[in-house]
Each structure stands twice: as structure tokens, then as C-alpha cells.
Amino acid sequence: MAERRTIPVYLSLEEAAEAMSVSTKTIRRWIAAGNLPAYRCGKRAIRIKLEDLEATPRQIPAGHS
């Protein structure tokens, strides 16, 4: 039997931001900082692999005393 490959799921910036409960500006910052790989589709569209988004470490906010 042939091995079955999974097709990666790509999200828009807006979908990625909603999935991570952050703003699209934050997603763009993560991409610019090199923390989140992104792919350009066409001239303007930017897409993010769901598996890359899930692997992105998130900072835990510091408690305020």
C-alpha cells in the first residue's frame, strides 16, 4: 500500500490571529521576528501553516503584584 500524505492546512493572517487570540499585528510581528514561518501566495496574500502556528511558543504574561 502506498503511504498516504496529509495536505497541509494554510491560514490567512486573520484566521491565524483568531486561532491564537491575538491581533493580526501580533502575527505580523512574529513573522518579522522569525518566530513564525509564513508563505507568500501571489503578490499580496500571506499564508501560515496550521502546524507552524501550533508550534509557535507563546509567552505567559507576568503576574502583577
JSON list of N, CA, C and O in Angstrom, two decimals:
[
{"chain": "A", "resi": 1, "resn": "MET", "atom": "N", "xyz": [0.83, -1.19, 0.00]},
{"chain": "A", "resi": 1, "resn": "MET", "atom": "CA", "xyz": [0.00, 0.00, 0.00]},
{"chain": "A", "resi": 1, "resn": "MET", "atom": "C", "xyz": [0.87, 1.25, 0.00]},
{"chain": "A", "resi": 1, "resn": "MET", "atom": "O", "xyz": [1.89, 1.30, 0.68]},
{"chain": "A", "resi": 2, "resn": "ALA", "atom": "N", "xyz": [0.44, 2.23, -0.72]},
{"chain": "A", "resi": 2, "resn": "ALA", "atom": "CA", "xyz": [1.16, 3.50, -0.78]},
{"chain": "A", "resi": 2, "resn": "ALA", "atom": "C", "xyz": [0.94, 4.29, 0.50]},
{"chain": "A", "resi": 2, "resn": "ALA", "atom": "O", "xyz": [-0.14, 4.24, 1.09]},
{"chain": "A", "resi": 3, "resn": "GLU", "atom": "N", "xyz": [2.00, 4.99, 0.90]},
{"chain": "A", "resi": 3, "resn": "GLU", "atom": "CA", "xyz": [1.88, 5.82, 2.11]},
{"chain": "A", "resi": 3, "resn": "GLU", "atom": "C", "xyz": [1.02, 7.04, 1.79]},
{"chain": "A", "resi": 3, "resn": "GLU", "atom": "O", "xyz": [1.17, 7.66, 0.75]},
{"chain": "A", "resi": 4, "resn": "ARG", "atom": "N", "xyz": [0.15, 7.36, 2.68]},
{"chain": "A", "resi": 4, "resn": "ARG", "atom": "CA", "xyz": [-0.77, 8.48, 2.47]},
{"chain": "A", "resi": 4, "resn": "ARG", "atom": "C", "xyz": [-0.18, 9.76, 3.04]},
{"chain": "A", "resi": 4, "resn": "ARG", "atom": "O", "xyz": [0.22, 9.80, 4.21]},
{"chain": "A", "resi": 5, "resn": "ARG", "atom": "N", "xyz": [-0.10, 10.79, 2.22]},
{"chain": "A", "resi": 5, "resn": "ARG", "atom": "CA", "xyz": [0.42, 12.08, 2.67]},
{"chain": "A", "resi": 5, "resn": "ARG", "atom": "C", "xyz": [-0.73, 12.99, 3.08]},
{"chain": "A", "resi": 5, "resn": "ARG", "atom": "O", "xyz": [-1.78, 12.96, 2.45]},
{"chain": "A", "resi": 6, "resn": "THR", "atom": "N", "xyz": [-0.48, 13.77, 4.10]},
{"chain": "A", "resi": 6, "resn": "THR", "atom": "CA", "xyz": [-1.51, 14.73, 4.51]},
{"chain": "A", "resi": 6, "resn": "THR", "atom": "C", "xyz": [-1.24, 16.06, 3.82]},
{"chain": "A", "resi": 6, "resn": "THR", "atom": "O", "xyz": [-0.10, 16.45, 3.62]},
{"chain": "A", "resi": 7, "resn": "ILE", "atom": "N", "xyz": [-2.29, 16.73, 3.47]},
{"chain": "A", "resi": 7, "resn": "ILE", "atom": "CA", "xyz": [-2.19, 18.04, 2.83]},
{"chain": "A", "resi": 7, "resn": "ILE", "atom": "C", "xyz": [-2.16, 19.09, 3.93]},
{"chain": "A", "resi": 7, "resn": "ILE", "atom": "O", "xyz": [-3.03, 19.11, 4.81]},
{"chain": "A", "resi": 8, "resn": "PRO", "atom": "N", "xyz": [-1.13, 19.97, 3.91]},
{"chain": "A", "resi": 8, "resn": "PRO", "atom": "CA", "xyz": [-1.06, 20.99, 4.97]},
{"chain": "A", "resi": 8, "resn": "PRO", "atom": "C", "xyz": [-2.21, 21.98, 4.87]},
{"chain": "A", "resi": 8, "resn": "PRO", "atom": "O", "xyz": [-2.69, 22.29, 3.78]},
{"chain": "A", "resi": 9, "resn": "VAL", "atom": "N", "xyz": [-2.63, 22.46, 6.01]},
{"chain": "A", "resi": 9, "resn": "VAL", "atom": "CA", "xyz": [-3.70, 23.45, 6.09]},
{"chain": "A", "resi": 9, "resn": "VAL", "atom": "C", "xyz": [-3.04, 24.82, 6.24]},
{"chain": "A", "resi": 9, "resn": "VAL", "atom": "O", "xyz": [-2.19, 25.00, 7.11]},
{"chain": "A", "resi": 10, "resn": "TYR", "atom": "N", "xyz": [-3.42, 25.76, 5.38]},
{"chain": "A", "resi": 10, "resn": "TYR", "atom": "CA", "xyz": [-2.88, 27.11, 5.44]},
{"chain": "A", "resi": 10, "resn": "TYR", "atom": "C", "xyz": [-3.95, 28.08, 5.91]},
{"chain": "A", "resi": 10, "resn": "TYR", "atom": "O", "xyz": [-5.10, 27.98, 5.51]},
{"chain": "A", "resi": 11, "resn": "LEU", "atom": "N", "xyz": [-3.55, 29.03, 6.76]},
{"chain": "A", "resi": 11, "resn": "LEU", "atom": "CA", "xyz": [-4.47, 30.03, 7.30]},
{"chain": "A", "resi": 11, "resn": "LEU", "atom": "C", "xyz": [-4.06, 31.42, 6.83]},
{"chain": "A", "resi": 11, "resn": "LEU", "atom": "O", "xyz": [-2.87, 31.70, 6.63]},
{"chain": "A", "resi": 12, "resn": "SER", "atom": "N", "xyz": [-5.03, 32.30, 6.72]},
{"chain": "A", "resi": 12, "resn": "SER", "atom": "CA", "xyz": [-4.74, 33.71, 6.46]},
{"chain": "A", "resi": 12, "resn": "SER", "atom": "C", "xyz": [-4.25, 34.35, 7.76]},
{"chain": "A", "resi": 12, "resn": "SER", "atom": "O", "xyz": [-4.35, 33.75, 8.84]},
{"chain": "A", "resi": 13, "resn": "LEU", "atom": "N", "xyz": [-3.75, 35.56, 7.66]},
{"chain": "A", "resi": 13, "resn": "LEU", "atom": "CA", "xyz": [-3.31, 36.27, 8.88]},
{"chain": "A", "resi": 13, "resn": "LEU", "atom": "C", "xyz": [-4.47, 36.43, 9.85]},
{"chain": "A", "resi": 13, "resn": "LEU", "atom": "O", "xyz": [-4.30, 36.26, 11.07]},
{"chain": "A", "resi": 14, "resn": "GLU", "atom": "N", "xyz": [-5.64, 36.76, 9.32]},
{"chain": "A", "resi": 14, "resn": "GLU", "atom": "CA", "xyz": [-6.82, 36.96, 10.17]},
{"chain": "A", "resi": 14, "resn": "GLU", "atom": "C", "xyz": [-7.22, 35.66, 10.87]},
{"chain": "A", "resi": 14, "resn": "GLU", "atom": "O", "xyz": [-7.54, 35.67, 12.06]},
{"chain": "A", "resi": 15, "resn": "GLU", "atom": "N", "xyz": [-7.20, 34.55, 10.13]},
{"chain": "A", "resi": 15, "resn": "GLU", "atom": "CA", "xyz": [-7.57, 33.26, 10.73]},
{"chain": "A", "resi": 15, "resn": "GLU", "atom": "C", "xyz": [-6.55, 32.85, 11.78]},
{"chain": "A", "resi": 15, "resn": "GLU", "atom": "O", "xyz": [-6.91, 32.33, 12.84]},
{"chain": "A", "resi": 16, "resn": "ALA", "atom": "N", "xyz": [-5.26, 33.07, 11.50]},
{"chain": "A", "resi": 16, "resn": "ALA", "atom": "CA", "xyz": [-4.21, 32.73, 12.45]},
{"chain": "A", "resi": 16, "resn": "ALA", "atom": "C", "xyz": [-4.35, 33.57, 13.73]},
{"chain": "A", "resi": 16, "resn": "ALA", "atom": "O", "xyz": [-4.21, 33.05, 14.83]},
{"chain": "A", "resi": 17, "resn": "ALA", "atom": "N", "xyz": [-4.63, 34.86, 13.55]},
{"chain": "A", "resi": 17, "resn": "ALA", "atom": "CA", "xyz": [-4.80, 35.74, 14.71]},
{"chain": "A", "resi": 17, "resn": "ALA", "atom": "C", "xyz": [-5.98, 35.29, 15.57]},
{"chain": "A", "resi": 17, "resn": "ALA", "atom": "O", "xyz": [-5.88, 35.25, 16.80]},
{"chain": "A", "resi": 18, "resn": "GLU", "atom": "N", "xyz": [-7.08, 34.93, 14.92]},
{"chain": "A", "resi": 18, "resn": "GLU", "atom": "CA", "xyz": [-8.25, 34.48, 15.66]},
{"chain": "A", "resi": 18, "resn": "GLU", "atom": "C", "xyz": [-7.96, 33.17, 16.39]},
{"chain": "A", "resi": 18, "resn": "GLU", "atom": "O", "xyz": [-8.33, 33.00, 17.56]},
{"chain": "A", "resi": 19, "resn": "ALA", "atom": "N", "xyz": [-7.25, 32.26, 15.74]},
{"chain": "A", "resi": 19, "resn": "ALA", "atom": "CA", "xyz": [-6.93, 30.97, 16.35]},
{"chain": "A", "resi": 19, "resn": "ALA", "atom": "C", "xyz": [-6.05, 31.14, 17.59]},
{"chain": "A", "resi": 19, "resn": "ALA", "atom": "O", "xyz": [-6.17, 30.38, 18.55]},
{"chain": "A", "resi": 20, "resn": "MET", "atom": "N", "xyz": [-5.16, 32.14, 17.57]},
{"chain": "A", "resi": 20, "resn": "MET", "atom": "CA", "xyz": [-4.23, 32.36, 18.69]},
{"chain": "A", "resi": 20, "resn": "MET", "atom": "C", "xyz": [-4.73, 33.42, 19.66]},
{"chain": "A", "resi": 20, "resn": "MET", "atom": "O", "xyz": [-4.04, 33.73, 20.63]},
{"chain": "A", "resi": 21, "resn": "SER", "atom": "N", "xyz": [-5.90, 34.00, 19.40]},
{"chain": "A", "resi": 21, "resn": "SER", "atom": "CA", "xyz": [-6.47, 35.06, 20.25]},
{"chain": "A", "resi": 21, "resn": "SER", "atom": "C", "xyz": [-5.53, 36.25, 20.38]},
{"chain": "A", "resi": 21, "resn": "SER", "atom": "O", "xyz": [-5.31, 36.78, 21.48]},
{"chain": "A", "resi": 22, "resn": "VAL", "atom": "N", "xyz": [-4.94, 36.65, 19.25]},
{"chain": "A", "resi": 22, "resn": "VAL", "atom": "CA", "xyz": [-4.09, 37.83, 19.20]},
{"chain": "A", "resi": 22, "resn": "VAL", "atom": "C", "xyz": [-4.51, 38.68, 18.00]},
{"chain": "A", "resi": 22, "resn": "VAL", "atom": "O", "xyz": [-5.36, 38.27, 17.21]},
{"chain": "A", "resi": 23, "resn": "SER", "atom": "N", "xyz": [-3.90, 39.84, 17.83]},
{"chain": "A", "resi": 23, "resn": "SER", "atom": "CA", "xyz": [-4.22, 40.69, 16.68]},
{"chain": "A", "resi": 23, "resn": "SER", "atom": "C", "xyz": [-3.40, 40.27, 15.46]},
{"chain": "A", "resi": 23, "resn": "SER", "atom": "O", "xyz": [-2.38, 39.58, 15.58]},
{"chain": "A", "resi": 24, "resn": "THR", "atom": "N", "xyz": [-3.85, 40.71, 14.28]},
{"chain": "A", "resi": 24, "resn": "THR", "atom": "CA", "xyz": [-3.08, 40.43, 13.07]},
{"chain": "A", "resi": 24, "resn": "THR", "atom": "C", "xyz": [-1.72, 41.14, 13.14]},
{"chain": "A", "resi": 24, "resn": "THR", "atom": "O", "xyz": [-0.74, 40.65, 12.59]},
{"chain": "A", "resi": 25, "resn": "LYS", "atom": "N", "xyz": [-1.67, 42.25, 13.84]},
{"chain": "A", "resi": 25, "resn": "LYS", "atom": "CA", "xyz": [-0.40, 42.97, 14.02]},
{"chain": "A", "resi": 25, "resn": "LYS", "atom": "C", "xyz": [0.60, 42.09, 14.77]},
{"chain": "A", "resi": 25, "resn": "LYS", "atom": "O", "xyz": [1.79, 42.07, 14.44]},
{"chain": "A", "resi": 26, "resn": "THR", "atom": "N", "xyz": [0.13, 41.37, 15.77]},
{"chain": "A", "resi": 26, "resn": "THR", "atom": "CA", "xyz": [1.00, 40.47, 16.53]},
{"chain": "A", "resi": 26, "resn": "THR", "atom": "C", "xyz": [1.49, 39.33, 15.64]},
{"chain": "A", "resi": 26, "resn": "THR", "atom": "O", "xyz": [2.67, 38.97, 15.69]},
{"chain": "A", "resi": 27, "resn": "ILE", "atom": "N", "xyz": [0.62, 38.79, 14.81]},
{"chain": "A", "resi": 27, "resn": "ILE", "atom": "CA", "xyz": [1.03, 37.72, 13.88]},
{"chain": "A", "resi": 27, "resn": "ILE", "atom": "C", "xyz": [2.12, 38.26, 12.96]},
{"chain": "A", "resi": 27, "resn": "ILE", "atom": "O", "xyz": [3.14, 37.59, 12.73]},
{"chain": "A", "resi": 28, "resn": "ARG", "atom": "N", "xyz": [1.94, 39.47, 12.44]},
{"chain": "A", "resi": 28, "resn": "ARG", "atom": "CA", "xyz": [2.95, 40.08, 11.57]},
{"chain": "A", "resi": 28, "resn": "ARG", "atom": "C", "xyz": [4.28, 40.28, 12.32]},
{"chain": "A", "resi": 28, "resn": "ARG", "atom": "O", "xyz": [5.35, 40.08, 11.75]},
{"chain": "A", "resi": 29, "resn": "ARG", "atom": "N", "xyz": [4.21, 40.64, 13.60]},
{"chain": "A", "resi": 29, "resn": "ARG", "atom": "CA", "xyz": [5.43, 40.81, 14.41]},
{"chain": "A", "resi": 29, "resn": "ARG", "atom": "C", "xyz": [6.16, 39.48, 14.56]},
{"chain": "A", "resi": 29, "resn": "ARG", "atom": "O", "xyz": [7.38, 39.42, 14.48]},
{"chain": "A", "resi": 30, "resn": "TRP", "atom": "N", "xyz": [5.40, 38.41, 14.84]},
{"chain": "A", "resi": 30, "resn": "TRP", "atom": "CA", "xyz": [6.01, 37.08, 14.98]},
{"chain": "A", "resi": 30, "resn": "TRP", "atom": "C", "xyz": [6.70, 36.67, 13.68]},
{"chain": "A", "resi": 30, "resn": "TRP", "atom": "O", "xyz": [7.78, 36.09, 13.71]},
{"chain": "A", "resi": 31, "resn": "ILE", "atom": "N", "xyz": [6.08, 36.97, 12.54]},
{"chain": "A", "resi": 31, "resn": "ILE", "atom": "CA", "xyz": [6.67, 36.64, 11.25]},
{"chain": "A", "resi": 31, "resn": "ILE", "atom": "C", "xyz": [7.95, 37.45, 11.04]},
{"chain": "A", "resi": 31, "resn": "ILE", "atom": "O", "xyz": [9.00, 36.91, 10.68]},
{"chain": "A", "resi": 32, "resn": "ALA", "atom": "N", "xyz": [7.90, 38.75, 11.31]},
{"chain": "A", "resi": 32, "resn": "ALA", "atom": "CA", "xyz": [9.06, 39.63, 11.14]},
{"chain": "A", "resi": 32, "resn": "ALA", "atom": "C", "xyz": [10.22, 39.23, 12.05]},
{"chain": "A", "resi": 32, "resn": "ALA", "atom": "O", "xyz": [11.38, 39.33, 11.67]},
{"chain": "A", "resi": 33, "resn": "ALA", "atom": "N", "xyz": [9.90, 38.76, 13.25]},
{"chain": "A", "resi": 33, "resn": "ALA", "atom": "CA", "xyz": [10.92, 38.36, 14.22]},
{"chain": "A", "resi": 33, "resn": "ALA", "atom": "C", "xyz": [11.51, 36.98, 13.89]},
{"chain": "A", "resi": 33, "resn": "ALA", "atom": "O", "xyz": [12.49, 36.57, 14.50]},
{"chain": "A", "resi": 34, "resn": "GLY", "atom": "N", "xyz": [10.89, 36.27, 12.95]},
{"chain": "A", "resi": 34, "resn": "GLY", "atom": "CA", "xyz": [11.38, 34.95, 12.59]},
{"chain": "A", "resi": 34, "resn": "GLY", "atom": "C", "xyz": [10.84, 33.84, 13.47]},
{"chain": "A", "resi": 34, "resn": "GLY", "atom": "O", "xyz": [11.30, 32.70, 13.39]},
{"chain": "A", "resi": 35, "resn": "ASN", "atom": "N", "xyz": [9.87, 34.15, 14.31]},
{"chain": "A", "resi": 35, "resn": "ASN", "atom": "CA", "xyz": [9.29, 33.15, 15.21]},
{"chain": "A", "resi": 35, "resn": "ASN", "atom": "C", "xyz": [8.20, 32.31, 14.54]},
{"chain": "A", "resi": 35, "resn": "ASN", "atom": "O", "xyz": [7.83, 31.26, 15.06]},
{"chain": "A", "resi": 36, "resn": "LEU", "atom": "N", "xyz": [7.68, 32.80, 13.43]},
{"chain": "A", "resi": 36, "resn": "LEU", "atom": "CA", "xyz": [6.59, 32.12, 12.74]},
{"chain": "A", "resi": 36, "resn": "LEU", "atom": "C", "xyz": [6.84, 32.15, 11.24]},
{"chain": "A", "resi": 36, "resn": "LEU", "atom": "O", "xyz": [6.85, 33.22, 10.64]},
{"chain": "A", "resi": 37, "resn": "PRO", "atom": "N", "xyz": [7.07, 30.97, 10.63]},
{"chain": "A", "resi": 37, "resn": "PRO", "atom": "CA", "xyz": [7.27, 30.94, 9.18]},
{"chain": "A", "resi": 37, "resn": "PRO", "atom": "C", "xyz": [5.97, 31.30, 8.46]},
{"chain": "A", "resi": 37, "resn": "PRO", "atom": "O", "xyz": [4.88, 30.93, 8.89]},
{"chain": "A", "resi": 38, "resn": "ALA", "atom": "N", "xyz": [6.10, 32.03, 7.36]},
{"chain": "A", "resi": 38, "resn": "ALA", "atom": "CA", "xyz": [4.93, 32.41, 6.56]},
{"chain": "A", "resi": 38, "resn": "ALA", "atom": "C", "xyz": [5.29, 32.27, 5.09]},
{"chain": "A", "resi": 38, "resn": "ALA", "atom": "O", "xyz": [6.46, 32.28, 4.72]},
{"chain": "A", "resi": 39, "resn": "TYR", "atom": "N", "xyz": [4.27, 32.15, 4.27]},
{"chain": "A", "resi": 39, "resn": "TYR", "atom": "CA", "xyz": [4.45, 31.91, 2.84]},
{"chain": "A", "resi": 39, "resn": "TYR", "atom": "C", "xyz": [3.61, 32.91, 2.06]},
{"chain": "A", "resi": 39, "resn": "TYR", "atom": "O", "xyz": [2.46, 33.13, 2.38]},
{"chain": "A", "resi": 40, "resn": "ARG", "atom": "N", "xyz": [4.22, 33.50, 1.04]},
{"chain": "A", "resi": 40, "resn": "ARG", "atom": "CA", "xyz": [3.50, 34.44, 0.19]},
{"chain": "A", "resi": 40, "resn": "ARG", "atom": "C", "xyz": [2.87, 33.67, -0.96]},
{"chain": "A", "resi": 40, "resn": "ARG", "atom": "O", "xyz": [3.53, 32.90, -1.65]},
{"chain": "A", "resi": 41, "resn": "CYS", "atom": "N", "xyz": [1.58, 33.89, -1.15]},
{"chain": "A", "resi": 41, "resn": "CYS", "atom": "CA", "xyz": [0.83, 33.26, -2.24]},
{"chain": "A", "resi": 41, "resn": "CYS", "atom": "C", "xyz": [0.36, 34.38, -3.15]},
{"chain": "A", "resi": 41, "resn": "CYS", "atom": "O", "xyz": [-0.51, 35.16, -2.78]},
{"chain": "A", "resi": 42, "resn": "GLY", "atom": "N", "xyz": [0.95, 34.49, -4.30]},
{"chain": "A", "resi": 42, "resn": "GLY", "atom": "CA", "xyz": [0.61, 35.60, -5.18]},
{"chain": "A", "resi": 42, "resn": "GLY", "atom": "C", "xyz": [1.37, 36.84, -4.75]},
{"chain": "A", "resi": 42, "resn": "GLY", "atom": "O", "xyz": [2.38, 36.77, -4.06]},
{"chain": "A", "resi": 43, "resn": "LYS", "atom": "N", "xyz": [0.87, 38.00, -5.16]},
{"chain": "A", "resi": 43, "resn": "LYS", "atom": "CA", "xyz": [1.57, 39.25, -4.85]},
{"chain": "A", "resi": 43, "resn": "LYS", "atom": "C", "xyz": [1.38, 39.71, -3.41]},
{"chain": "A", "resi": 43, "resn": "LYS", "atom": "O", "xyz": [2.28, 40.28, -2.82]},
{"chain": "A", "resi": 44, "resn": "ARG", "atom": "N", "xyz": [0.21, 39.49, -2.84]},
{"chain": "A", "resi": 44, "resn": "ARG", "atom": "CA", "xyz": [-0.07, 40.07, -1.53]},
{"chain": "A", "resi": 44, "resn": "ARG", "atom": "C", "xyz": [-0.45, 39.07, -0.45]},
{"chain": "A", "resi": 44, "resn": "ARG", "atom": "O", "xyz": [-0.19, 39.32, 0.72]},
{"chain": "A", "resi": 45, "resn": "ALA", "atom": "N", "xyz": [-1.09, 37.99, -0.81]},
{"chain": "A", "resi": 45, "resn": "ALA", "atom": "CA", "xyz": [-1.62, 37.07, 0.18]},
{"chain": "A", "resi": 45, "resn": "ALA", "atom": "C", "xyz": [-0.50, 36.36, 0.95]},
{"chain": "A", "resi": 45, "resn": "ALA", "atom": "O", "xyz": [0.44, 35.84, 0.36]},
{"chain": "A", "resi": 46, "resn": "ILE", "atom": "N", "xyz": [-0.61, 36.36, 2.27]},
{"chain": "A", "resi": 46, "resn": "ILE", "atom": "CA", "xyz": [0.34, 35.68, 3.14]},
{"chain": "A", "resi": 46, "resn": "ILE", "atom": "C", "xyz": [-0.42, 34.56, 3.84]},
{"chain": "A", "resi": 46, "resn": "ILE", "atom": "O", "xyz": [-1.51, 34.77, 4.36]},
{"chain": "A", "resi": 47, "resn": "ARG", "atom": "N", "xyz": [0.17, 33.37, 3.85]},
{"chain": "A", "resi": 47, "resn": "ARG", "atom": "CA", "xyz": [-0.47, 32.22, 4.49]},
{"chain": "A", "resi": 47, "resn": "ARG", "atom": "C", "xyz": [0.48, 31.59, 5.50]},
{"chain": "A", "resi": 47, "resn": "ARG", "atom": "O", "xyz": [1.70, 31.64, 5.35]},
{"chain": "A", "resi": 48, "resn": "ILE", "atom": "N", "xyz": [-0.10, 30.99, 6.51]},
{"chain": "A", "resi": 48, "resn": "ILE", "atom": "CA", "xyz": [0.65, 30.36, 7.59]},
{"chain": "A", "resi": 48, "resn": "ILE", "atom": "C", "xyz": [0.16, 28.93, 7.72]},
{"chain": "A", "resi": 48, "resn": "ILE", "atom": "O", "xyz": [-1.05, 28.68, 7.76]},
{"chain": "A", "resi": 49, "resn": "LYS", "atom": "N", "xyz": [1.11, 28.00, 7.81]},
{"chain": "A", "resi": 49, "resn": "LYS", "atom": "CA", "xyz": [0.73, 26.60, 8.01]},
{"chain": "A", "resi": 49, "resn": "LYS", "atom": "C", "xyz": [0.17, 26.44, 9.42]},
{"chain": "A", "resi": 49, "resn": "LYS", "atom": "O", "xyz": [0.76, 26.94, 10.38]},
{"chain": "A", "resi": 50, "resn": "LEU", "atom": "N", "xyz": [-0.91, 25.72, 9.54]},
{"chain": "A", "resi": 50, "resn": "LEU", "atom": "CA", "xyz": [-1.52, 25.48, 10.84]},
{"chain": "A", "resi": 50, "resn": "LEU", "atom": "C", "xyz": [-0.53, 24.80, 11.79]},
{"chain": "A", "resi": 50, "resn": "LEU", "atom": "O", "xyz": [-0.43, 25.19, 12.95]},
{"chain": "A", "resi": 51, "resn": "GLU", "atom": "N", "xyz": [0.22, 23.83, 11.29]},
{"chain": "A", "resi": 51, "resn": "GLU", "atom": "CA", "xyz": [1.17, 23.12, 12.17]},
{"chain": "A", "resi": 51, "resn": "GLU", "atom": "C", "xyz": [2.28, 24.06, 12.66]},
{"chain": "A", "resi": 51, "resn": "GLU", "atom": "O", "xyz": [2.75, 23.92, 13.79]},
{"chain": "A", "resi": 52, "resn": "ASP", "atom": "N", "xyz": [2.69, 25.04, 11.85]},
{"chain": "A", "resi": 52, "resn": "ASP", "atom": "CA", "xyz": [3.68, 26.03, 12.30]},
{"chain": "A", "resi": 52, "resn": "ASP", "atom": "C", "xyz": [3.09, 26.93, 13.37]},
{"chain": "A", "resi": 52, "resn": "ASP", "atom": "O", "xyz": [3.76, 27.27, 14.35]},
{"chain": "A", "resi": 53, "resn": "LEU", "atom": "N", "xyz": [1.84, 27.30, 13.18]},
{"chain": "A", "resi": 53, "resn": "LEU", "atom": "CA", "xyz": [1.17, 28.16, 14.15]},
{"chain": "A", "resi": 53, "resn": "LEU", "atom": "C", "xyz": [1.03, 27.44, 15.49]},
{"chain": "A", "resi": 53, "resn": "LEU", "atom": "O", "xyz": [1.29, 28.01, 16.55]},
{"chain": "A", "resi": 54, "resn": "GLU", "atom": "N", "xyz": [0.67, 26.16, 15.44]},
{"chain": "A", "resi": 54, "resn": "GLU", "atom": "CA", "xyz": [0.51, 25.38, 16.68]},
{"chain": "A", "resi": 54, "resn": "GLU", "atom": "C", "xyz": [1.84, 25.19, 17.40]},
{"chain": "A", "resi": 54, "resn": "GLU", "atom": "O", "xyz": [1.87, 25.04, 18.61]},
{"chain": "A", "resi": 55, "resn": "ALA", "atom": "N", "xyz": [2.95, 25.22, 16.66]},
{"chain": "A", "resi": 55, "resn": "ALA", "atom": "CA", "xyz": [4.27, 25.01, 17.25]},
{"chain": "A", "resi": 55, "resn": "ALA", "atom": "C", "xyz": [4.89, 26.31, 17.76]},
{"chain": "A", "resi": 55, "resn": "ALA", "atom": "O", "xyz": [5.94, 26.27, 18.39]},
{"chain": "A", "resi": 56, "resn": "THR", "atom": "N", "xyz": [4.24, 27.43, 17.51]},
{"chain": "A", "resi": 56, "resn": "THR", "atom": "CA", "xyz": [4.77, 28.73, 17.95]},
{"chain": "A", "resi": 56, "resn": "THR", "atom": "C", "xyz": [4.67, 28.86, 19.46]},
{"chain": "A", "resi": 56, "resn": "THR", "atom": "O", "xyz": [3.58, 28.75, 20.02]},
{"chain": "A", "resi": 57, "resn": "PRO", "atom": "N", "xyz": [5.81, 29.09, 20.12]},
{"chain": "A", "resi": 57, "resn": "PRO", "atom": "CA", "xyz": [5.74, 29.27, 21.58]},
{"chain": "A", "resi": 57, "resn": "PRO", "atom": "C", "xyz": [5.06, 30.59, 21.93]},
{"chain": "A", "resi": 57, "resn": "PRO", "atom": "O", "xyz": [5.22, 31.58, 21.24]},
{"chain": "A", "resi": 58, "resn": "ARG", "atom": "N", "xyz": [4.28, 30.56, 22.98]},
{"chain": "A", "resi": 58, "resn": "ARG", "atom": "CA", "xyz": [3.60, 31.79, 23.43]},
{"chain": "A", "resi": 58, "resn": "ARG", "atom": "C", "xyz": [4.12, 32.17, 24.80]},
{"chain": "A", "resi": 58, "resn": "ARG", "atom": "O", "xyz": [4.28, 31.33, 25.68]},
{"chain": "A", "resi": 59, "resn": "GLN", "atom": "N", "xyz": [4.36, 33.46, 24.97]},
{"chain": "A", "resi": 59, "resn": "GLN", "atom": "CA", "xyz": [4.83, 33.98, 26.24]},
{"chain": "A", "resi": 59, "resn": "GLN", "atom": "C", "xyz": [3.68, 34.03, 27.23]},
{"chain": "A", "resi": 59, "resn": "GLN", "atom": "O", "xyz": [2.57, 34.44, 26.89]},
{"chain": "A", "resi": 60, "resn": "ILE", "atom": "N", "xyz": [3.96, 33.62, 28.45]},
{"chain": "A", "resi": 60, "resn": "ILE", "atom": "CA", "xyz": [2.96, 33.69, 29.51]},
{"chain": "A", "resi": 60, "resn": "ILE", "atom": "C", "xyz": [3.09, 35.07, 30.15]},
{"chain": "A", "resi": 60, "resn": "ILE", "atom": "O", "xyz": [4.18, 35.47, 30.57]},
{"chain": "A", "resi": 61, "resn": "PRO", "atom": "N", "xyz": [1.98, 35.81, 30.22]},
{"chain": "A", "resi": 61, "resn": "PRO", "atom": "CA", "xyz": [2.07, 37.15, 30.81]},
{"chain": "A", "resi": 61, "resn": "PRO", "atom": "C", "xyz": [2.50, 37.10, 32.27]},
{"chain": "A", "resi": 61, "resn": "PRO", "atom": "O", "xyz": [2.09, 36.21, 33.02]},
{"chain": "A", "resi": 62, "resn": "ALA", "atom": "N", "xyz": [3.35, 38.02, 32.66]},
{"chain": "A", "resi": 62, "resn": "ALA", "atom": "CA", "xyz": [3.83, 38.09, 34.03]},
{"chain": "A", "resi": 62, "resn": "ALA", "atom": "C", "xyz": [2.71, 38.59, 34.93]},
{"chain": "A", "resi": 62, "resn": "ALA", "atom": "O", "xyz": [1.93, 39.45, 34.55]},
{"chain": "A", "resi": 63, "resn": "GLY", "atom": "N", "xyz": [2.62, 38.02, 36.14]},
{"chain": "A", "resi": 63, "resn": "GLY", "atom": "CA", "xyz": [1.62, 38.46, 37.10]},
{"chain": "A", "resi": 63, "resn": "GLY", "atom": "C", "xyz": [2.00, 39.80, 37.70]},
{"chain": "A", "resi": 63, "resn": "GLY", "atom": "O", "xyz": [3.16, 40.12, 37.87]},
{"chain": "A", "resi": 64, "resn": "HIS", "atom": "N", "xyz": [1.03, 40.61, 37.96]},
{"chain": "A", "resi": 64, "resn": "HIS", "atom": "CA", "xyz": [1.27, 41.91, 38.57]},
{"chain": "A", "resi": 64, "resn": "HIS", "atom": "C", "xyz": [0.91, 41.84, 40.04]},
{"chain": "A", "resi": 64, "resn": "HIS", "atom": "O", "xyz": [-0.17, 41.46, 40.41]},
{"chain": "A", "resi": 65, "resn": "SER", "atom": "N", "xyz": [1.88, 42.18, 40.89]},
{"chain": "A", "resi": 65, "resn": "SER", "atom": "CA", "xyz": [1.65, 42.12, 42.32]},
{"chain": "A", "resi": 65, "resn": "SER", "atom": "C", "xyz": [1.27, 43.46, 42.87]},
{"chain": "A", "resi": 65, "resn": "SER", "atom": "O", "xyz": [1.70, 44.47, 42.50]}
]
